[in-house]
JSON list of C-alpha atoms in Angstrom, two decimals:
[
{"chain": "A", "resi": 984, "resn": "UNK", "atom": "CA", "xyz": [-3.74, 15.31, -24.74]},
{"chain": "A", "resi": 985, "resn": "UNK", "atom": "CA", "xyz": [-0.27, 16.85, -24.13]},
{"chain": "A", "resi": 986, "resn": "UNK", "atom": "CA", "xyz": [0.76, 19.91, -21.41]},
{"chain": "A", "resi": 987, "resn": "UNK", "atom": "CA", "xyz": [0.49, 22.15, -24.38]},
{"chain": "A", "resi": 988, "resn": "UNK", "atom": "CA", "xyz": [-2.37, 21.14, -25.52]},
{"chain": "A", "resi": 989, "resn": "UNK", "atom": "CA", "xyz": [-4.18, 20.93, -22.44]},
{"chain": "A", "resi": 990, "resn": "UNK", "atom": "CA", "xyz": [-2.82, 24.54, -21.52]},
{"chain": "A", "resi": 991, "resn": "UNK", "atom": "CA", "xyz": [-4.19, 25.78, -25.10]},
{"chain": "A", "resi": 992, "resn": "UNK", "atom": "CA", "xyz": [-7.93, 24.58, -24.41]},
{"chain": "A", "resi": 993, "resn": "UNK", "atom": "CA", "xyz": [-7.77, 25.82, -20.89]},
{"chain": "A", "resi": 994, "resn": "UNK", "atom": "CA", "xyz": [-6.35, 29.28, -22.27]},
{"chain": "A", "resi": 995, "resn": "UNK", "atom": "CA", "xyz": [-9.47, 28.75, -24.13]},
{"chain": "A", "resi": 996, "resn": "UNK", "atom": "CA", "xyz": [-12.34, 28.17, -22.39]},
{"chain": "A", "resi": 997, "resn": "UNK", "atom": "CA", "xyz": [-15.17, 31.04, -21.77]},
{"chain": "A", "resi": 998, "resn": "UNK", "atom": "CA", "xyz": [-14.27, 32.05, -18.09]},
{"chain": "A", "resi": 999, "resn": "UNK", "atom": "CA", "xyz": [-17.01, 30.30, -16.90]},
{"chain": "A", "resi": 1000, "resn": "UNK", "atom": "CA", "xyz": [-16.05, 27.28, -17.29]},
{"chain": "A", "resi": 1001, "resn": "UNK", "atom": "CA", "xyz": [-12.70, 28.07, -16.51]},
{"chain": "A", "resi": 1002, "resn": "UNK", "atom": "CA", "xyz": [-13.97, 28.77, -13.14]},
{"chain": "A", "resi": 1003, "resn": "UNK", "atom": "CA", "xyz": [-15.71, 25.26, -13.12]},
{"chain": "A", "resi": 1004, "resn": "UNK", "atom": "CA", "xyz": [-12.10, 23.45, -13.64]},
{"chain": "A", "resi": 1005, "resn": "UNK", "atom": "CA", "xyz": [-10.71, 25.48, -11.03]},
{"chain": "A", "resi": 1006, "resn": "UNK", "atom": "CA", "xyz": [-13.00, 24.72, -8.39]},
{"chain": "A", "resi": 1007, "resn": "UNK", "atom": "CA", "xyz": [-12.79, 21.08, -8.89]},
{"chain": "A", "resi": 1008, "resn": "UNK", "atom": "CA", "xyz": [-9.43, 20.99, -8.42]},
{"chain": "A", "resi": 1009, "resn": "UNK", "atom": "CA", "xyz": [-10.32, 23.31, -5.69]},
{"chain": "A", "resi": 1010, "resn": "UNK", "atom": "CA", "xyz": [-12.59, 20.09, -4.27]},
{"chain": "A", "resi": 1011, "resn": "UNK", "atom": "CA", "xyz": [-10.34, 18.02, -5.04]},
{"chain": "A", "resi": 1012, "resn": "UNK", "atom": "CA", "xyz": [-7.65, 19.76, -3.19]},
{"chain": "A", "resi": 1013, "resn": "UNK", "atom": "CA", "xyz": [-10.36, 20.51, -0.35]},
{"chain": "A", "resi": 1014, "resn": "UNK", "atom": "CA", "xyz": [-10.33, 17.20, -0.07]},
{"chain": "A", "resi": 1015, "resn": "UNK", "atom": "CA", "xyz": [-7.73, 15.12, -0.39]},
{"chain": "A", "resi": 1016, "resn": "UNK", "atom": "CA", "xyz": [-5.14, 18.54, 2.44]},
{"chain": "A", "resi": 1017, "resn": "UNK", "atom": "CA", "xyz": [-8.25, 18.90, 4.19]},
{"chain": "A", "resi": 1018, "resn": "UNK", "atom": "CA", "xyz": [-7.79, 22.91, 3.14]},
{"chain": "A", "resi": 1019, "resn": "UNK", "atom": "CA", "xyz": [-9.95, 25.74, 2.72]},
{"chain": "A", "resi": 1020, "resn": "UNK", "atom": "CA", "xyz": [-8.16, 27.28, 0.43]},
{"chain": "A", "resi": 1021, "resn": "UNK", "atom": "CA", "xyz": [-9.60, 28.12, -3.02]},
{"chain": "A", "resi": 1022, "resn": "UNK", "atom": "CA", "xyz": [-7.48, 27.44, -6.33]},
{"chain": "A", "resi": 1023, "resn": "UNK", "atom": "CA", "xyz": [-8.23, 30.07, -8.40]},
{"chain": "A", "resi": 1024, "resn": "UNK", "atom": "CA", "xyz": [-8.02, 30.54, -12.96]},
{"chain": "A", "resi": 1025, "resn": "UNK", "atom": "CA", "xyz": [-5.02, 32.23, -12.70]},
{"chain": "A", "resi": 1026, "resn": "UNK", "atom": "CA", "xyz": [-3.33, 29.62, -9.71]},
{"chain": "A", "resi": 1027, "resn": "UNK", "atom": "CA", "xyz": [-4.21, 26.80, -12.14]},
{"chain": "A", "resi": 1028, "resn": "UNK", "atom": "CA", "xyz": [-3.41, 28.67, -15.61]},
{"chain": "A", "resi": 1029, "resn": "UNK", "atom": "CA", "xyz": [0.33, 29.09, -13.71]},
{"chain": "A", "resi": 1030, "resn": "UNK", "atom": "CA", "xyz": [0.64, 25.45, -12.80]},
{"chain": "A", "resi": 1031, "resn": "UNK", "atom": "CA", "xyz": [-0.39, 24.40, -16.32]},
{"chain": "A", "resi": 1032, "resn": "UNK", "atom": "CA", "xyz": [2.03, 26.67, -17.88]},
{"chain": "A", "resi": 1033, "resn": "UNK", "atom": "CA", "xyz": [5.00, 25.53, -15.49]},
{"chain": "A", "resi": 1034, "resn": "UNK", "atom": "CA", "xyz": [4.30, 21.97, -15.75]},
{"chain": "A", "resi": 1035, "resn": "UNK", "atom": "CA", "xyz": [4.16, 22.29, -19.10]},
{"chain": "A", "resi": 1036, "resn": "UNK", "atom": "CA", "xyz": [7.26, 24.51, -19.49]},
{"chain": "A", "resi": 1037, "resn": "UNK", "atom": "CA", "xyz": [9.08, 21.65, -17.75]},
{"chain": "A", "resi": 1038, "resn": "UNK", "atom": "CA", "xyz": [7.96, 18.95, -19.27]},
{"chain": "A", "resi": 1039, "resn": "UNK", "atom": "CA", "xyz": [9.38, 20.21, -22.68]},
{"chain": "A", "resi": 1040, "resn": "UNK", "atom": "CA", "xyz": [13.48, 20.04, -21.28]},
{"chain": "A", "resi": 1041, "resn": "UNK", "atom": "CA", "xyz": [12.53, 16.98, -20.42]},
{"chain": "A", "resi": 1042, "resn": "UNK", "atom": "CA", "xyz": [10.86, 15.56, -23.85]},
{"chain": "A", "resi": 1043, "resn": "UNK", "atom": "CA", "xyz": [13.52, 17.88, -26.03]},
{"chain": "A", "resi": 1044, "resn": "UNK", "atom": "CA", "xyz": [16.54, 15.90, -23.65]},
{"chain": "A", "resi": 1045, "resn": "UNK", "atom": "CA", "xyz": [17.38, 19.02, -22.14]},
{"chain": "A", "resi": 1046, "resn": "UNK", "atom": "CA", "xyz": [18.87, 19.31, -18.76]},
{"chain": "A", "resi": 1047, "resn": "UNK", "atom": "CA", "xyz": [16.63, 19.67, -15.76]},
{"chain": "A", "resi": 1048, "resn": "UNK", "atom": "CA", "xyz": [18.02, 20.04, -13.07]},
{"chain": "A", "resi": 1049, "resn": "UNK", "atom": "CA", "xyz": [19.24, 23.60, -13.10]},
{"chain": "A", "resi": 1050, "resn": "UNK", "atom": "CA", "xyz": [16.79, 24.59, -15.57]},
{"chain": "A", "resi": 1051, "resn": "UNK", "atom": "CA", "xyz": [14.25, 27.54, -13.96]},
{"chain": "A", "resi": 1052, "resn": "UNK", "atom": "CA", "xyz": [11.49, 29.72, -15.69]},
{"chain": "A", "resi": 1053, "resn": "UNK", "atom": "CA", "xyz": [12.32, 33.06, -16.28]},
{"chain": "A", "resi": 1054, "resn": "UNK", "atom": "CA", "xyz": [8.68, 33.69, -16.39]},
{"chain": "A", "resi": 1055, "resn": "UNK", "atom": "CA", "xyz": [7.35, 34.92, -12.61]},
{"chain": "A", "resi": 1056, "resn": "UNK", "atom": "CA", "xyz": [4.42, 33.33, -10.93]},
{"chain": "A", "resi": 1057, "resn": "UNK", "atom": "CA", "xyz": [2.04, 34.09, -8.67]},
{"chain": "A", "resi": 1058, "resn": "UNK", "atom": "CA", "xyz": [3.49, 34.74, -4.89]},
{"chain": "A", "resi": 1059, "resn": "UNK", "atom": "CA", "xyz": [-0.30, 33.71, -3.72]},
{"chain": "A", "resi": 1060, "resn": "UNK", "atom": "CA", "xyz": [0.73, 29.86, -5.50]},
{"chain": "A", "resi": 1061, "resn": "UNK", "atom": "CA", "xyz": [3.36, 29.68, -2.20]},
{"chain": "A", "resi": 1062, "resn": "UNK", "atom": "CA", "xyz": [2.16, 32.10, 0.36]},
{"chain": "A", "resi": 1063, "resn": "UNK", "atom": "CA", "xyz": [-1.23, 30.73, 0.22]},
{"chain": "A", "resi": 1064, "resn": "UNK", "atom": "CA", "xyz": [-0.68, 26.86, -0.01]},
{"chain": "A", "resi": 1065, "resn": "UNK", "atom": "CA", "xyz": [2.10, 26.11, 2.64]},
{"chain": "A", "resi": 1066, "resn": "UNK", "atom": "CA", "xyz": [2.92, 26.66, 6.01]},
{"chain": "A", "resi": 1067, "resn": "UNK", "atom": "CA", "xyz": [5.24, 29.94, 6.16]},
{"chain": "A", "resi": 1068, "resn": "UNK", "atom": "CA", "xyz": [8.31, 29.42, 4.53]},
{"chain": "A", "resi": 1069, "resn": "UNK", "atom": "CA", "xyz": [10.76, 32.58, 3.81]},
{"chain": "A", "resi": 1070, "resn": "UNK", "atom": "CA", "xyz": [12.23, 30.79, 0.73]},
{"chain": "A", "resi": 1071, "resn": "UNK", "atom": "CA", "xyz": [8.89, 31.99, -1.21]},
{"chain": "A", "resi": 1072, "resn": "UNK", "atom": "CA", "xyz": [8.88, 35.56, -0.03]},
{"chain": "A", "resi": 1073, "resn": "UNK", "atom": "CA", "xyz": [12.30, 36.42, -3.12]},
{"chain": "A", "resi": 1074, "resn": "UNK", "atom": "CA", "xyz": [9.96, 37.27, -5.57]},
{"chain": "A", "resi": 1075, "resn": "UNK", "atom": "CA", "xyz": [12.75, 37.44, -7.15]},
{"chain": "A", "resi": 1076, "resn": "UNK", "atom": "CA", "xyz": [13.69, 33.72, -7.19]},
{"chain": "A", "resi": 1077, "resn": "UNK", "atom": "CA", "xyz": [13.06, 32.11, -10.61]},
{"chain": "A", "resi": 1078, "resn": "UNK", "atom": "CA", "xyz": [10.84, 29.00, -11.20]},
{"chain": "A", "resi": 1079, "resn": "UNK", "atom": "CA", "xyz": [12.98, 26.37, -10.43]},
{"chain": "A", "resi": 1080, "resn": "UNK", "atom": "CA", "xyz": [12.80, 22.37, -10.13]},
{"chain": "A", "resi": 1081, "resn": "UNK", "atom": "CA", "xyz": [11.93, 23.16, -6.57]},
{"chain": "A", "resi": 1082, "resn": "UNK", "atom": "CA", "xyz": [8.79, 25.56, -6.60]},
{"chain": "A", "resi": 1083, "resn": "UNK", "atom": "CA", "xyz": [7.24, 23.08, -10.11]},
{"chain": "A", "resi": 1084, "resn": "UNK", "atom": "CA", "xyz": [7.63, 20.53, -7.14]},
{"chain": "A", "resi": 1085, "resn": "UNK", "atom": "CA", "xyz": [5.93, 22.63, -4.43]},
{"chain": "A", "resi": 1086, "resn": "UNK", "atom": "CA", "xyz": [3.14, 23.38, -6.94]},
{"chain": "A", "resi": 1087, "resn": "UNK", "atom": "CA", "xyz": [1.95, 19.81, -7.47]},
{"chain": "A", "resi": 1088, "resn": "UNK", "atom": "CA", "xyz": [0.46, 19.04, -4.50]},
{"chain": "A", "resi": 1089, "resn": "UNK", "atom": "CA", "xyz": [-1.92, 21.51, -5.57]},
{"chain": "A", "resi": 1090, "resn": "UNK", "atom": "CA", "xyz": [-2.75, 18.88, -7.89]},
{"chain": "A", "resi": 1091, "resn": "UNK", "atom": "CA", "xyz": [-1.75, 15.57, -6.33]},
{"chain": "A", "resi": 1092, "resn": "UNK", "atom": "CA", "xyz": [-3.11, 13.79, -3.71]},
{"chain": "A", "resi": 1093, "resn": "UNK", "atom": "CA", "xyz": [-1.66, 13.76, -0.44]},
{"chain": "A", "resi": 1094, "resn": "UNK", "atom": "CA", "xyz": [-0.24, 10.12, -0.74]},
{"chain": "A", "resi": 1095, "resn": "UNK", "atom": "CA", "xyz": [0.63, 10.51, -4.25]},
{"chain": "A", "resi": 1096, "resn": "UNK", "atom": "CA", "xyz": [3.30, 14.22, -2.99]},
{"chain": "A", "resi": 1097, "resn": "UNK", "atom": "CA", "xyz": [4.63, 12.40, -0.30]},
{"chain": "A", "resi": 1098, "resn": "UNK", "atom": "CA", "xyz": [5.31, 9.74, -2.21]},
{"chain": "A", "resi": 1099, "resn": "UNK", "atom": "CA", "xyz": [6.71, 11.95, -4.87]},
{"chain": "A", "resi": 1100, "resn": "UNK", "atom": "CA", "xyz": [8.82, 13.51, -2.33]},
{"chain": "A", "resi": 1101, "resn": "UNK", "atom": "CA", "xyz": [9.76, 10.25, -0.55]},
{"chain": "A", "resi": 1102, "resn": "UNK", "atom": "CA", "xyz": [11.30, 9.07, -4.08]},
{"chain": "A", "resi": 1103, "resn": "UNK", "atom": "CA", "xyz": [12.99, 12.47, -4.23]},
{"chain": "A", "resi": 1104, "resn": "UNK", "atom": "CA", "xyz": [14.34, 12.57, -1.33]},
{"chain": "A", "resi": 1105, "resn": "UNK", "atom": "CA", "xyz": [15.80, 8.79, -1.85]},
{"chain": "A", "resi": 1106, "resn": "UNK", "atom": "CA", "xyz": [17.29, 9.84, -4.64]},
{"chain": "A", "resi": 1107, "resn": "UNK", "atom": "CA", "xyz": [18.94, 12.73, -3.50]},
{"chain": "A", "resi": 1108, "resn": "UNK", "atom": "CA", "xyz": [20.84, 9.92, -0.59]},
{"chain": "A", "resi": 1109, "resn": "UNK", "atom": "CA", "xyz": [22.00, 7.36, -2.75]},
{"chain": "A", "resi": 1110, "resn": "UNK", "atom": "CA", "xyz": [23.34, 10.62, -5.08]},
{"chain": "A", "resi": 1111, "resn": "UNK", "atom": "CA", "xyz": [25.14, 11.69, -2.29]},
{"chain": "A", "resi": 1112, "resn": "UNK", "atom": "CA", "xyz": [27.22, 9.17, -1.95]},
{"chain": "A", "resi": 1113, "resn": "UNK", "atom": "CA", "xyz": [27.96, 9.05, -6.04]},
{"chain": "A", "resi": 1114, "resn": "UNK", "atom": "CA", "xyz": [29.26, 12.39, -6.81]},
{"chain": "A", "resi": 1115, "resn": "UNK", "atom": "CA", "xyz": [32.66, 12.84, -6.58]},
{"chain": "A", "resi": 1116, "resn": "UNK", "atom": "CA", "xyz": [33.13, 16.24, -8.50]},
{"chain": "A", "resi": 1117, "resn": "UNK", "atom": "CA", "xyz": [30.50, 18.07, -6.72]},
{"chain": "A", "resi": 1118, "resn": "UNK", "atom": "CA", "xyz": [29.16, 18.51, -3.68]},
{"chain": "A", "resi": 1119, "resn": "UNK", "atom": "CA", "xyz": [25.22, 17.01, -3.02]},
{"chain": "A", "resi": 1120, "resn": "UNK", "atom": "CA", "xyz": [24.36, 20.58, -1.63]},
{"chain": "A", "resi": 1121, "resn": "UNK", "atom": "CA", "xyz": [25.70, 22.50, -4.82]},
{"chain": "A", "resi": 1122, "resn": "UNK", "atom": "CA", "xyz": [23.54, 19.82, -6.66]},
{"chain": "A", "resi": 1123, "resn": "UNK", "atom": "CA", "xyz": [19.99, 21.24, -4.70]},
{"chain": "A", "resi": 1124, "resn": "UNK", "atom": "CA", "xyz": [21.26, 25.15, -4.98]},
{"chain": "A", "resi": 1125, "resn": "UNK", "atom": "CA", "xyz": [20.82, 24.40, -8.45]},
{"chain": "A", "resi": 1126, "resn": "UNK", "atom": "CA", "xyz": [17.42, 22.43, -8.44]},
{"chain": "A", "resi": 1127, "resn": "UNK", "atom": "CA", "xyz": [16.93, 25.43, -5.57]},
{"chain": "A", "resi": 1128, "resn": "UNK", "atom": "CA", "xyz": [16.02, 23.45, -2.35]},
{"chain": "A", "resi": 1129, "resn": "UNK", "atom": "CA", "xyz": [17.46, 24.22, 0.80]},
{"chain": "A", "resi": 1130, "resn": "UNK", "atom": "CA", "xyz": [20.57, 21.47, 1.79]},
{"chain": "A", "resi": 1131, "resn": "UNK", "atom": "CA", "xyz": [18.98, 20.81, 5.21]},
{"chain": "A", "resi": 1132, "resn": "UNK", "atom": "CA", "xyz": [15.10, 19.87, 4.96]},
{"chain": "A", "resi": 1133, "resn": "UNK", "atom": "CA", "xyz": [14.29, 20.24, 1.90]},
{"chain": "A", "resi": 1134, "resn": "UNK", "atom": "CA", "xyz": [10.86, 17.84, 2.39]},
{"chain": "A", "resi": 1135, "resn": "UNK", "atom": "CA", "xyz": [9.47, 19.83, 5.53]},
{"chain": "A", "resi": 1136, "resn": "UNK", "atom": "CA", "xyz": [9.82, 23.10, 3.59]},
{"chain": "A", "resi": 1137, "resn": "UNK", "atom": "CA", "xyz": [6.85, 22.58, 1.10]},
{"chain": "A", "resi": 1138, "resn": "UNK", "atom": "CA", "xyz": [4.63, 21.81, 4.05]},
{"chain": "A", "resi": 1139, "resn": "UNK", "atom": "CA", "xyz": [1.22, 22.26, 2.79]},
{"chain": "A", "resi": 1140, "resn": "UNK", "atom": "CA", "xyz": [-1.41, 24.53, 5.24]},
{"chain": "A", "resi": 1141, "resn": "UNK", "atom": "CA", "xyz": [-3.98, 22.24, 6.42]},
{"chain": "A", "resi": 1142, "resn": "UNK", "atom": "CA", "xyz": [-7.27, 23.29, 8.47]}
]
């Protein structure tokens, strides 16, 4: 199924089934992140929407690195799951690439998330030496990343 089909399928489920799906994701999250937090239906729906919109940008060969959504998502998606990070306190902050990467922790294992962030960090470091006309700091800013220690800024809470 495509992300769009998953989004429509989830939207069409009755509330009881949506809650069962969210419970399954919660159990998966608890198992891999050693957390007591529960992913609710609204948070799961927000994540599906965000992932689908970013996926569409990639699929249609649009510029991805500085893409951001006008859509607001619940602040609880950040404050509930991540160690206190002032970056997520700004309700007017757009949903950018850094926010998307952060949200993926909810559906990836700790190992998968660490591998993804390690790969992204490696790409950033390689790009730093290749960029001539613009500094990596400016590119990171356009993607919503903090320039310094960005991986520490998305540290997931554990019990």
